[in-house]
Short mmCIF file of C-alpha atoms in Angstrom, two decimals:
data_model
loop_
_atom_site.label_atom_id
_atom_site.label_comp_id
_atom_site.label_asym_id
_atom_site.label_seq_id
_atom_site.Cartn_x
_atom_site.Cartn_y
_atom_site.Cartn_z
CA MET A 1 18.99 -2.92 32.40
CA THR A 2 18.49 -4.41 28.97
CA ALA A 3 18.04 -8.12 28.33
CA PHE A 4 19.73 -7.71 24.95
CA PRO A 5 23.45 -7.09 24.21
CA THR A 6 22.97 -3.55 22.88
CA GLN A 7 26.47 -2.51 23.98
CA ARG A 8 27.96 -4.81 21.34
CA GLY A 9 26.23 -3.13 18.38
CA PRO A 10 23.25 -3.81 16.12
CA GLN A 11 24.18 -7.20 14.65
CA PRO A 12 24.76 -8.95 18.02
CA PHE A 13 21.51 -7.36 19.20
CA LEU A 14 19.63 -8.73 16.18
CA ASP A 15 21.13 -12.18 16.67
CA ALA A 16 20.06 -12.22 20.32
CA TYR A 17 16.63 -10.86 19.42
CA GLU A 18 15.99 -13.64 16.90
CA ALA A 19 17.14 -16.29 19.37
CA ARG A 20 14.65 -15.01 21.97
CA VAL A 21 11.69 -14.02 19.83
CA ARG A 22 11.57 -16.44 16.91
CA PRO A 23 10.62 -19.50 19.00
CA LEU A 24 7.92 -17.46 20.76
CA HIS A 25 6.61 -16.23 17.41
CA GLN A 26 6.40 -19.80 16.11
CA GLU A 27 4.68 -21.02 19.27
CA HIS A 28 2.20 -18.15 19.06
CA GLY A 29 1.41 -18.94 15.43
CA GLU A 30 0.89 -22.63 16.18
CA THR A 31 -1.33 -21.81 19.16
CA TYR A 32 -3.38 -19.27 17.21
CA TRP A 33 -3.87 -21.82 14.44
CA ARG A 34 -5.19 -24.42 16.87
CA PHE A 35 -7.41 -21.83 18.58
CA ALA A 36 -8.91 -20.83 15.21
CA LEU A 37 -9.65 -24.49 14.48
CA THR A 38 -11.33 -25.22 17.82
CA GLY A 39 -12.17 -22.05 19.76
CA ASP A 40 -10.65 -23.84 22.79
CA ALA A 41 -10.61 -21.39 25.73
CA ALA A 42 -7.45 -23.00 27.12
CA LEU A 43 -5.62 -22.04 23.94
CA GLN A 44 -6.89 -18.50 24.31
CA GLY A 45 -5.25 -18.47 27.74
CA LYS A 46 -1.99 -19.69 26.24
CA LEU A 47 -2.16 -16.97 23.58
CA GLU A 48 -2.57 -14.39 26.32
CA VAL A 49 0.54 -15.66 28.13
CA LEU A 50 2.59 -15.67 24.91
CA GLU A 51 1.46 -12.20 23.87
CA ASN A 52 2.28 -10.79 27.29
CA THR A 53 5.70 -12.44 27.18
CA LEU A 54 6.43 -10.89 23.78
CA SER A 55 5.11 -7.52 24.94
CA ASP A 56 7.34 -7.60 28.02
CA LEU A 57 10.38 -8.37 25.88
CA HIS A 58 9.64 -5.42 23.64
CA ALA A 59 9.13 -3.12 26.63
CA ASP A 60 12.93 -3.02 27.06
CA ALA A 61 13.51 0.75 27.06
CA ALA A 62 17.28 0.48 26.66
CA ALA A 63 16.88 -1.68 23.56
CA TYR A 64 14.34 0.76 22.13
CA ASP A 65 16.72 3.67 22.68
CA ALA A 66 19.56 1.71 21.07
CA ILE A 67 17.47 0.90 17.99
CA ARG A 68 16.53 4.55 17.53
CA SER A 69 20.14 5.59 18.00
CA TRP A 70 21.44 3.09 15.44
CA LEU A 71 18.76 4.12 12.94
CA ALA A 72 19.55 7.80 13.38
CA ALA A 73 23.28 7.23 12.90
CA GLY A 74 22.82 4.75 10.05
CA THR A 75 24.58 1.41 9.65
CA ASP A 76 26.99 0.10 7.04
CA ASP A 77 24.81 -2.89 6.16
CA PRO A 78 21.46 -2.21 4.37
CA LEU A 79 20.01 -5.48 5.68
CA VAL A 80 20.91 -4.57 9.27
CA GLN A 81 19.39 -1.12 8.77
CA ARG A 82 16.20 -2.63 7.36
CA GLN A 83 15.85 -5.13 10.20
CA LEU A 84 16.08 -2.29 12.70
CA GLU A 85 13.36 -0.41 10.80
CA VAL A 86 11.14 -3.49 10.83
CA VAL A 87 11.55 -4.25 14.53
CA LEU A 88 11.17 -0.65 15.74
CA PRO A 89 7.32 -0.59 15.82
CA ASP A 90 7.10 -3.58 18.19
CA PHE A 91 9.40 -1.87 20.67
CA ARG A 92 7.68 1.49 20.24
CA ARG A 93 4.22 0.10 21.04
CA ALA A 94 5.53 -1.56 24.20
CA GLN A 95 6.92 1.64 25.77
CA VAL A 96 3.80 2.05 27.90
CA ASP A 97 2.62 0.91 31.31
CA ALA A 98 2.66 -2.88 31.66
CA ALA A 99 -0.89 -2.93 33.04
CA LEU A 100 -2.15 -1.13 29.93
CA ARG A 101 -0.40 -3.58 27.62
CA THR A 102 -1.81 -6.54 29.53
CA GLU A 103 -5.34 -5.13 29.49
CA ILE A 104 -5.26 -4.57 25.71
CA ILE A 105 -4.02 -8.10 25.06
CA LYS A 106 -6.60 -9.69 27.35
CA LEU A 107 -9.56 -7.72 26.01
CA ASN A 108 -8.58 -8.20 22.36
CA LEU A 109 -8.41 -11.96 22.86
CA GLU A 110 -11.81 -11.95 24.57
CA VAL A 111 -13.33 -10.16 21.61
CA GLU A 112 -11.63 -12.48 19.15
CA GLU A 113 -12.94 -15.52 21.01
CA VAL A 114 -16.52 -14.24 20.63
CA CYS A 115 -15.98 -13.54 16.92
CA THR A 116 -14.58 -17.05 16.47
CA THR A 117 -17.21 -19.02 18.36
CA PHE A 118 -20.44 -16.99 18.24
CA ARG A 119 -23.31 -18.37 16.16
CA PRO A 120 -26.68 -16.54 16.07
CA VAL A 121 -29.80 -18.60 16.72
CA LEU A 122 -32.67 -18.69 14.22
CA ASP A 123 -35.48 -21.26 14.14
CA GLY A 124 -34.25 -22.60 17.45
CA ARG A 125 -30.79 -23.57 16.22
CA PRO A 126 -27.40 -21.92 15.58
CA TRP A 127 -26.74 -20.72 12.04
CA SER A 128 -23.30 -20.77 10.44
CA SER A 129 -21.89 -17.78 8.59
CA ASN A 130 -22.31 -19.62 5.27
CA GLU A 131 -25.97 -20.34 6.04
CA LEU A 132 -26.62 -16.67 6.79
CA ASP A 133 -24.99 -15.65 3.52
CA ARG A 134 -27.04 -18.16 1.55
CA GLY A 135 -30.20 -16.97 3.28
CA LEU A 136 -29.62 -13.37 2.22
CA MET A 137 -29.00 -14.49 -1.34
CA THR A 138 -32.05 -16.71 -1.71
CA GLU A 139 -34.80 -15.75 0.77
CA ARG A 140 -37.80 -13.98 -0.80
CA SER A 141 -39.84 -13.04 2.29
CA ASP A 142 -39.11 -9.52 3.51
CA ALA A 143 -39.64 -10.38 7.17
CA ARG A 144 -37.47 -13.44 6.86
CA ARG A 145 -34.70 -11.53 5.07
CA ARG A 146 -34.74 -8.91 7.81
CA ALA A 147 -34.48 -11.58 10.50
CA ILE A 148 -31.44 -13.10 8.76
CA TRP A 149 -29.84 -9.67 8.27
CA GLU A 150 -30.37 -8.81 11.93
CA ALA A 151 -28.83 -12.14 12.92
CA THR A 152 -25.62 -11.17 11.09
CA ARG A 153 -25.41 -8.19 13.50
CA GLU A 154 -25.86 -10.13 16.73
CA VAL A 155 -22.14 -10.64 17.26
CA GLY A 156 -21.71 -6.86 17.13
CA ALA A 157 -24.29 -6.41 19.87
CA GLN A 158 -22.33 -8.92 21.96
CA ILE A 159 -18.99 -7.10 21.69
CA ARG A 160 -19.67 -3.44 20.86
CA ASP A 161 -18.99 -2.11 24.36
CA ARG A 162 -15.75 -4.06 24.56
CA VAL A 163 -14.65 -2.78 21.16
CA VAL A 164 -15.21 0.81 22.32
CA ARG A 165 -13.21 0.09 25.45
CA LEU A 166 -10.45 -1.39 23.31
CA ALA A 167 -10.40 1.70 21.13
CA LYS A 168 -9.92 3.89 24.20
CA LEU A 169 -7.14 1.66 25.52
CA ARG A 170 -5.40 1.63 22.16
CA ASN A 171 -5.64 5.42 22.05
CA ARG A 172 -4.00 5.64 25.46
CA GLN A 173 -1.19 3.45 24.16
CA ALA A 174 -0.75 5.59 21.05
CA GLN A 175 -0.79 8.87 22.95
CA ALA A 176 1.76 7.55 25.43
CA VAL A 177 4.27 7.06 22.59
CA GLY A 178 3.57 10.39 20.89
CA TYR A 179 0.66 9.87 18.45
CA ASP A 180 -2.72 11.61 18.34
CA ASP A 181 -4.64 8.33 18.34
CA TYR A 182 -4.31 4.65 17.55
CA PHE A 183 -5.19 5.11 13.89
CA ASP A 184 -2.10 7.28 13.42
CA LEU A 185 0.09 4.85 15.38
CA ALA A 186 -1.10 1.88 13.32
CA LEU A 187 -0.36 3.70 10.08
CA ALA A 188 3.11 4.65 11.32
CA ASP A 189 3.77 1.01 12.14
CA GLN A 190 2.92 0.29 8.49
CA GLU A 191 5.28 3.03 7.24
CA MET A 192 2.35 5.24 6.23
CA ASP A 193 0.70 8.41 7.48
CA ARG A 194 -2.88 9.66 7.56
CA ALA A 195 -2.41 12.55 5.11
CA SER A 196 -0.75 10.43 2.41
CA LEU A 197 -3.26 7.62 2.80
CA PHE A 198 -6.30 9.85 2.48
CA THR A 199 -4.79 11.72 -0.45
CA ILE A 200 -5.07 8.39 -2.29
CA LEU A 201 -8.45 7.42 -0.80
CA ASP A 202 -10.08 10.82 -1.30
CA ASP A 203 -8.97 10.71 -4.93
CA LEU A 204 -10.42 7.20 -5.25
CA ARG A 205 -13.69 8.38 -3.74
CA ALA A 206 -13.92 11.35 -6.13
CA ARG A 207 -13.19 9.15 -9.14
CA THR A 208 -15.82 6.58 -8.16
CA ASP A 209 -18.65 8.90 -7.10
CA GLY A 210 -20.15 9.13 -10.59
CA PRO A 211 -19.69 5.50 -11.64
CA TRP A 212 -20.97 4.33 -8.25
CA ALA A 213 -24.11 6.49 -8.40
CA ALA A 214 -24.95 5.04 -11.81
CA LEU A 215 -24.22 1.47 -10.77
CA LYS A 216 -26.16 1.75 -7.51
CA SER A 217 -29.16 3.19 -9.37
CA GLY A 218 -29.09 0.25 -11.75
CA LEU A 219 -28.73 -2.26 -8.93
CA ASP A 220 -31.70 -0.72 -7.09
CA ALA A 221 -33.80 -0.82 -10.25
CA GLU A 222 -32.92 -4.52 -10.61
CA LEU A 223 -33.71 -5.43 -7.00
CA ALA A 224 -36.85 -3.33 -6.48
CA PRO A 225 -39.27 -5.56 -8.46
CA LEU A 226 -37.77 -8.68 -6.87
CA ARG A 227 -38.53 -7.23 -3.41
CA ASP A 228 -41.88 -5.74 -4.47
CA LYS A 229 -40.71 -2.28 -3.41
CA ALA A 230 -39.89 1.05 -4.98
CA PRO A 231 -36.13 1.65 -5.34
CA ALA A 232 -36.25 4.40 -2.70
CA ASP A 233 -37.81 1.98 -0.23
CA LEU A 234 -35.12 -0.71 -0.42
CA ALA A 235 -33.74 -1.64 2.98
CA PRO A 236 -30.22 -2.95 3.76
CA TRP A 237 -31.55 -6.53 3.97
CA ASP A 238 -32.87 -6.27 0.41
CA TYR A 239 -29.31 -6.61 -0.92
CA PRO A 240 -27.72 -10.06 -1.33
CA ASP A 241 -24.77 -9.35 1.02
CA ARG A 242 -24.87 -8.48 4.70
CA PHE A 243 -22.76 -5.31 4.27
CA LEU A 244 -23.05 -4.68 0.52
CA GLN A 245 -19.36 -5.40 0.21
CA SER A 246 -20.17 -7.68 -2.72
CA VAL A 247 -23.13 -8.58 -4.95
CA PRO A 248 -23.45 -12.36 -5.19
CA ARG A 249 -25.40 -13.31 -8.30
CA GLN A 250 -28.09 -16.00 -8.22
CA ALA A 251 -30.13 -15.22 -11.32
CA PRO A 252 -29.88 -17.60 -14.32
CA GLY A 253 -27.31 -16.31 -16.75
CA ARG A 254 -25.40 -14.45 -14.01
CA SER A 255 -24.43 -16.94 -11.28
CA THR A 256 -21.51 -19.32 -11.80
CA ASP A 257 -22.06 -21.13 -8.49
CA ALA A 258 -23.09 -24.35 -10.24
CA PHE A 259 -19.53 -24.71 -11.56
CA PHE A 260 -17.91 -24.47 -8.12
CA SER A 261 -18.64 -27.57 -6.12
CA LEU A 262 -16.15 -28.32 -3.35
CA ARG A 263 -14.46 -30.83 -5.64
CA SER A 264 -14.22 -28.27 -8.45
CA ILE A 265 -12.82 -25.58 -6.16
CA LYS A 266 -9.99 -27.91 -5.20
CA LYS A 267 -9.32 -29.00 -8.79
CA ASN A 268 -9.41 -25.47 -10.15
CA THR A 269 -7.15 -24.04 -7.46
CA LEU A 270 -4.53 -26.76 -7.71
CA SER A 271 -4.46 -26.87 -11.51
CA PHE A 272 -4.30 -23.10 -11.89
CA TYR A 273 -1.41 -22.58 -9.51
CA ARG A 274 0.45 -25.54 -11.00
CA GLY A 275 -0.02 -24.09 -14.47
CA ILE A 276 1.61 -20.76 -13.61
CA GLY A 277 4.56 -22.42 -11.89
CA LEU A 278 3.47 -21.83 -8.27
CA PRO A 279 2.08 -25.24 -7.19
CA VAL A 280 0.06 -25.29 -3.94
CA ASP A 281 -0.61 -29.03 -3.62
CA GLU A 282 1.37 -29.38 -0.38
CA LEU A 283 -0.12 -26.15 1.00
CA TRP A 284 -3.61 -27.49 0.25
CA ARG A 285 -2.88 -30.72 2.13
CA ARG A 286 -1.59 -28.79 5.15
CA GLY A 287 -4.58 -26.42 5.23
CA ASP A 288 -7.84 -26.78 7.11
CA LEU A 289 -10.44 -25.93 4.52
CA LEU A 290 -13.93 -27.16 5.46
CA PRO A 291 -16.38 -25.72 8.04
CA ARG A 292 -17.22 -27.39 11.34
CA ASP A 293 -18.56 -26.47 14.76
CA GLY A 294 -16.22 -24.38 16.90
CA LYS A 295 -13.95 -23.40 14.04
CA SER A 296 -13.41 -19.77 13.06
CA PRO A 297 -15.96 -18.99 10.32
CA HIS A 298 -13.54 -16.75 8.43
CA ALA A 299 -10.57 -17.41 6.10
CA PHE A 300 -6.90 -16.54 6.46
CA CYS A 301 -3.34 -17.54 5.65
CA ILE A 302 -0.77 -17.64 8.42
CA GLY A 303 2.99 -17.87 8.19
CA ILE A 304 3.97 -19.87 11.25
CA ASP A 305 7.58 -19.61 10.07
CA ASN A 306 8.05 -18.28 6.53
CA PRO A 307 8.84 -19.76 4.09
CA THR A 308 8.77 -23.31 5.46
CA ASP A 309 5.57 -23.43 7.54
CA VAL A 310 2.63 -21.68 5.85
CA ARG A 311 -1.02 -22.65 6.42
CA VAL A 312 -4.43 -21.70 5.05
CA LEU A 313 -7.77 -21.79 6.86
CA CYS A 314 -11.04 -21.65 4.91
CA ASN A 315 -14.67 -22.71 5.35
CA LEU A 316 -15.30 -23.73 1.77
CA ASP A 317 -18.81 -23.87 0.38
CA GLY A 318 -19.86 -24.63 -3.19
CA THR A 319 -20.04 -21.04 -4.44
CA ALA A 320 -18.10 -18.69 -6.66
CA ARG A 321 -17.36 -16.58 -3.57
CA TRP A 322 -15.51 -19.45 -1.94
CA GLN A 323 -13.66 -20.25 -5.17
CA GLU A 324 -12.49 -16.64 -5.13
CA THR A 325 -11.52 -16.97 -1.45
CA ALA A 326 -9.50 -20.12 -2.15
CA LEU A 327 -7.59 -18.43 -4.96
CA HIS A 328 -7.08 -15.38 -2.72
CA GLU A 329 -5.81 -17.19 0.38
CA PHE A 330 -3.48 -19.43 -1.60
CA GLY A 331 -2.18 -16.26 -3.24
CA HIS A 332 -1.07 -15.18 0.23
CA ALA A 333 0.37 -18.63 0.77
CA VAL A 334 2.53 -18.71 -2.37
CA TYR A 335 3.85 -15.27 -1.41
CA ASN A 336 4.88 -16.44 2.07
CA ARG A 337 6.37 -19.62 0.70
CA GLY A 338 8.27 -17.73 -2.01
CA ILE A 339 10.20 -15.48 0.38
CA SER A 340 13.93 -16.20 0.33
CA SER A 341 15.10 -18.36 3.23
CA GLU A 342 18.47 -16.64 2.88
CA LEU A 343 17.03 -13.38 4.17
CA PRO A 344 17.44 -12.60 7.87
CA TRP A 345 14.47 -13.94 9.82
CA LEU A 346 13.05 -10.48 10.56
CA LEU A 347 12.74 -9.79 6.83
CA ARG A 348 10.94 -13.03 5.94
CA ASP A 349 7.57 -11.41 5.47
CA ALA A 350 5.67 -9.66 2.69
CA ALA A 351 7.01 -6.27 1.65
CA HIS A 352 3.82 -4.76 3.11
CA THR A 353 0.40 -6.00 4.15
CA PHE A 354 -1.29 -4.28 1.21
CA ILE A 355 1.24 -5.81 -1.19
CA THR A 356 0.42 -9.37 -0.16
CA GLU A 357 -3.27 -8.36 -0.37
CA ALA A 358 -2.65 -7.12 -3.90
CA VAL A 359 -1.17 -10.46 -4.91
CA ALA A 360 -4.05 -12.38 -3.33
CA MET A 361 -6.58 -10.06 -4.97
CA TYR A 362 -4.97 -10.45 -8.37
CA PHE A 363 -5.43 -14.22 -8.14
CA GLY A 364 -8.89 -13.97 -6.57
CA ARG A 365 -10.07 -11.88 -9.51
CA MET A 366 -9.63 -14.91 -11.77
CA VAL A 367 -13.08 -16.11 -10.70
CA LYS A 368 -14.57 -13.26 -12.76
CA SER A 369 -12.05 -13.42 -15.61
CA ARG A 370 -13.59 -14.78 -18.82
CA PRO A 371 -10.44 -16.61 -20.01
CA TRP A 372 -9.95 -18.23 -16.60
CA LEU A 373 -13.61 -19.21 -16.27
CA GLU A 374 -13.58 -20.83 -19.69
CA SER A 375 -10.16 -22.49 -19.70
CA VAL A 376 -9.88 -23.56 -16.06
CA ALA A 377 -13.42 -23.81 -14.65
CA GLY A 378 -15.19 -24.89 -17.85
CA VAL A 379 -17.82 -22.13 -17.72
CA PRO A 380 -19.62 -21.59 -21.06
CA ASP A 381 -18.65 -18.51 -23.04
CA GLU A 382 -21.86 -16.50 -22.61
CA LEU A 383 -21.97 -16.99 -18.84
CA ALA A 384 -18.23 -16.31 -18.56
CA ARG A 385 -18.68 -13.03 -20.41
CA ALA A 386 -21.54 -12.02 -18.10
CA SER A 387 -19.44 -12.83 -15.06
CA ALA A 388 -16.56 -10.78 -16.44
CA ARG A 389 -18.92 -7.82 -16.81
CA ASP A 390 -19.86 -8.30 -13.18
CA GLN A 391 -16.20 -7.80 -12.23
CA ARG A 392 -16.57 -4.05 -12.65
CA GLU A 393 -19.65 -4.08 -10.43
CA ALA A 394 -17.83 -6.13 -7.79
CA GLN A 395 -14.85 -3.78 -7.76
CA LEU A 396 -16.93 -0.62 -7.45
CA VAL A 397 -19.07 -2.18 -4.71
CA PHE A 398 -15.99 -3.21 -2.76
CA ALA A 399 -14.24 0.13 -3.24
CA ARG A 400 -17.16 1.98 -1.66
CA TRP A 401 -17.30 -0.56 1.18
CA GLY A 402 -13.57 -0.23 1.84
CA LEU A 403 -13.84 3.55 1.88
CA LEU A 404 -16.64 3.23 4.43
CA VAL A 405 -14.72 0.99 6.83
CA THR A 406 -11.48 2.98 6.66
CA THR A 407 -13.24 6.32 7.08
CA PHE A 408 -15.25 4.94 9.99
CA GLU A 409 -12.16 3.66 11.78
CA ARG A 410 -10.49 7.04 11.42
CA ALA A 411 -13.56 8.64 13.01
CA MET A 412 -13.89 6.00 15.73
CA TYR A 413 -10.35 6.44 16.99
CA ALA A 414 -10.66 10.22 16.78
CA ASP A 415 -13.50 10.00 19.34
CA PRO A 416 -14.57 6.58 20.66
CA ASP A 417 -17.17 8.21 22.95
CA GLN A 418 -19.31 9.61 20.13
CA ASP A 419 -22.46 7.88 18.91
CA LEU A 420 -20.73 5.30 16.74
CA ASP A 421 -24.02 3.92 15.37
CA ALA A 422 -24.83 7.40 14.10
CA VAL A 423 -21.35 7.82 12.62
CA TRP A 424 -21.55 4.41 10.93
CA TRP A 425 -24.95 4.96 9.35
CA SER A 426 -24.12 8.51 8.29
CA LEU A 427 -21.16 7.11 6.37
CA VAL A 428 -23.18 4.15 5.04
CA GLU A 429 -25.78 6.53 3.65
CA ASP A 430 -23.15 8.92 2.24
CA ILE A 431 -20.67 6.43 0.75
CA GLN A 432 -22.80 3.38 -0.08
CA GLY A 433 -26.24 4.97 -0.44
CA LEU A 434 -28.02 2.54 1.90
CA ARG A 435 -30.85 3.73 4.13
CA ARG A 436 -30.68 3.26 7.90
CA PRO A 437 -33.72 1.34 9.21
CA ASP A 438 -35.88 3.48 11.47
CA GLY A 439 -34.81 3.17 15.09
CA TRP A 440 -32.10 0.64 14.31
CA ARG A 441 -29.13 0.55 16.71
CA GLY A 442 -27.52 -2.78 16.00
CA GLY A 443 -23.82 -2.11 16.47
CA ASP A 444 -23.31 -3.03 12.81
CA TRP A 445 -19.77 -1.63 12.82
CA ALA A 446 -18.71 -4.02 15.59
CA SER A 447 -20.07 -6.97 13.60
CA LYS A 448 -17.26 -6.56 11.07
CA VAL A 449 -14.45 -8.71 12.43
CA HIS A 450 -11.73 -6.39 11.14
CA VAL A 451 -13.06 -3.41 13.11
CA ALA A 452 -13.34 -5.57 16.22
CA CYS A 453 -10.14 -7.62 16.08
CA TYR A 454 -7.81 -6.28 13.38
CA PRO A 455 -7.93 -2.49 13.79
CA ALA A 456 -6.73 0.02 11.19
CA TYR A 457 -6.21 -2.78 8.65
CA TYR A 458 -8.92 -2.27 6.06
CA GLN A 459 -7.12 0.39 4.03
CA ASN A 460 -4.76 -2.37 2.99
CA TYR A 461 -7.57 -4.01 1.00
CA LEU A 462 -8.24 -0.79 -0.88
CA LEU A 463 -4.59 -0.17 -1.62
CA GLY A 464 -4.27 -3.83 -2.53
CA GLU A 465 -6.97 -3.55 -5.19
CA LEU A 466 -5.20 -0.54 -6.70
CA LEU A 467 -1.88 -2.38 -6.75
CA ALA A 468 -3.47 -5.55 -8.14
CA SER A 469 -4.46 -3.59 -11.25
CA GLN A 470 -1.01 -2.03 -11.40
CA LEU A 471 0.61 -5.47 -11.16
CA GLN A 472 -1.71 -6.82 -13.86
CA ALA A 473 -0.83 -4.00 -16.25
CA CYS A 474 2.88 -4.54 -15.66
CA LEU A 475 2.62 -8.32 -16.00
CA HIS A 476 0.62 -8.19 -19.22
CA GLN A 477 3.08 -5.74 -20.72
CA ARG A 478 6.00 -7.97 -19.76
CA ILE A 479 4.55 -11.18 -21.19
CA GLY A 480 2.96 -9.51 -24.20
CA ALA A 481 -0.64 -10.31 -23.24
CA GLY A 482 -3.60 -8.14 -24.15
CA PRO A 483 -5.76 -6.72 -21.35
CA ASP A 484 -8.43 -9.43 -21.82
CA GLU A 485 -6.03 -12.28 -22.49
CA GLY A 486 -5.80 -15.13 -20.00
CA VAL A 487 -2.73 -16.09 -17.97
CA ALA A 488 -3.57 -19.69 -17.02
CA ARG A 489 -0.83 -22.20 -17.87
CA ARG A 490 1.76 -19.46 -18.41
CA SER A 491 4.82 -20.07 -16.28
CA GLU A 492 5.97 -16.47 -16.89
CA VAL A 493 3.23 -15.43 -14.44
CA GLY A 494 4.79 -17.39 -11.61
CA ALA A 495 8.22 -16.04 -12.53
CA PHE A 496 6.92 -12.45 -12.43
CA PHE A 497 5.46 -12.85 -8.97
CA SER A 498 8.39 -14.89 -7.66
CA GLU A 499 10.65 -11.91 -8.30
CA LEU A 500 8.47 -9.98 -5.86
CA PHE A 501 8.09 -12.77 -3.31
CA VAL A 502 11.79 -13.48 -2.92
CA LEU A 503 12.48 -9.92 -1.73
CA GLY A 504 10.47 -10.30 1.46
CA GLN A 505 10.79 -7.09 3.47
CA ARG A 506 14.24 -6.29 2.15
CA LEU A 507 13.08 -2.85 0.97
CA PRO A 508 10.50 -0.30 2.15
CA TRP A 509 7.19 -0.78 0.39
CA GLU A 510 7.47 2.32 -1.80
CA ARG A 511 10.74 1.08 -3.29
CA THR A 512 9.35 -2.42 -3.73
CA VAL A 513 6.33 -1.15 -5.70
CA GLN A 514 8.48 1.17 -7.81
CA MET A 515 11.03 -1.51 -8.57
CA HIS A 516 8.52 -4.23 -9.45
CA THR A 517 6.01 -2.20 -11.46
CA GLY A 518 8.15 0.70 -12.68
CA ALA A 519 5.90 3.33 -11.04
CA PRO A 520 4.78 4.52 -7.60
CA LEU A 521 1.51 3.18 -6.22
CA ASN A 522 -1.36 4.90 -8.05
CA ALA A 523 -5.03 4.42 -8.94
CA THR A 524 -4.65 4.91 -12.69
CA HIS A 525 -4.82 1.28 -13.79
CA TRP A 526 -7.68 0.44 -11.40
CA VAL A 527 -9.71 3.42 -12.61
CA GLU A 528 -9.07 2.46 -16.25
CA GLN A 529 -10.27 -1.08 -15.52
CA PHE A 530 -13.29 -0.41 -13.36
CA ALA A 531 -14.29 3.25 -13.09
CA SER A 532 -13.63 4.84 -16.46
CA GLU A 533 -17.12 4.25 -17.86
CA VAL A 534 -20.55 4.85 -16.38
#
């Protein structure tokens, strides 16, 4: 017996679905927001109740059958058809044993609570994530650097067994609804498939192998004398980032951190978004942007109810990295806020996760754009030019890191019982060129919050970087700007992106990309920007 009026057709079903689910979705978003701010265990309990309630609603087998039937037959209204496509994955995932669904929800929330509240102890006191990052950037002692690096892995040691258990449970869920493993199910939920995804990623890997080898050799030659080691002897803690997913610059003539105090980050972010016609002043006031005890150490944007209730969480520190994060997260926020309120509720979301990532990445890149650094942040020309040259390095470093995480997750879900430390370090050595410390078994892979809490997500960052370059090329062509010309204070930029935002999820992502950029998603523009020269 269904709780929804499926016998009356798709539109009455959708109306009833929104009436039941929208308030629960808003309550869940509000509760998650407060949990991220405080780590309050009582809020974690409330999240568990809400997630189980939503899961039980979606377990309605008769509604699931009706949705599939309507989709197969087709409907007369494209918006109705699209809403059914969007809601299908939630129902599909829930067509499994209730005990399994409950166990996944409970265990995932336990892991997320640890990731939110855990602080490693060094020198007899807890260290924040920002302190660990600063330590890796500035510490000169090898033993001390290793201690800090190992501390960044302690959360992984705390949760690794639970993450493996979660992977097995998720695989059981995926196999129960007809997929080989959870990785394939997650991609299907995102209107993708493994073969198509890795056609793009394998091509990206092949096109970055040469440029990466050259860049990594140069980076090692730069770091070796600073660490008093030969390049071949550099250890993972000799790099200025815990995972080598970025290369923060501290040397004179390279680092722009001095220009990004907390006050400057706020001024730069607000003035830039105002200048392109996408003001974020109200969003800034509604956000929670400074670190404190108990608060999630990460950064995110959440749409409690798009487009009217959108919030940003950060843990701002006076660095270029946090200026980039602020521009990035408020890029997500202007997207959510720009979605048309006239769309049906189910379609008031980004066209795809990687598309909102592309928008956020486009804006985050401003922190290494010479025109932006000079005209908005007041960075002198010579330093701005050096930072712009570092953009290529940053993109290649991140591309290899993203390939590592996505390839690892594919392998993990293919066989969660294998030696995941060995798999991780084999891929680290192959893709990034970092050497595994002798005897080290730190559960590094579980220390990355995305692997632990947001599974099969990371490919969206890679695809987002590709699309960010594609969007930039299209935008610059439209407004008549050269490839190195700035976009600050140009309202045409906001207009260009608003045309994308307003669509929400009206169309499948492939059609959205084609319509907005004039071409299918491809790596051409990214390669031309960042991987065309050694």
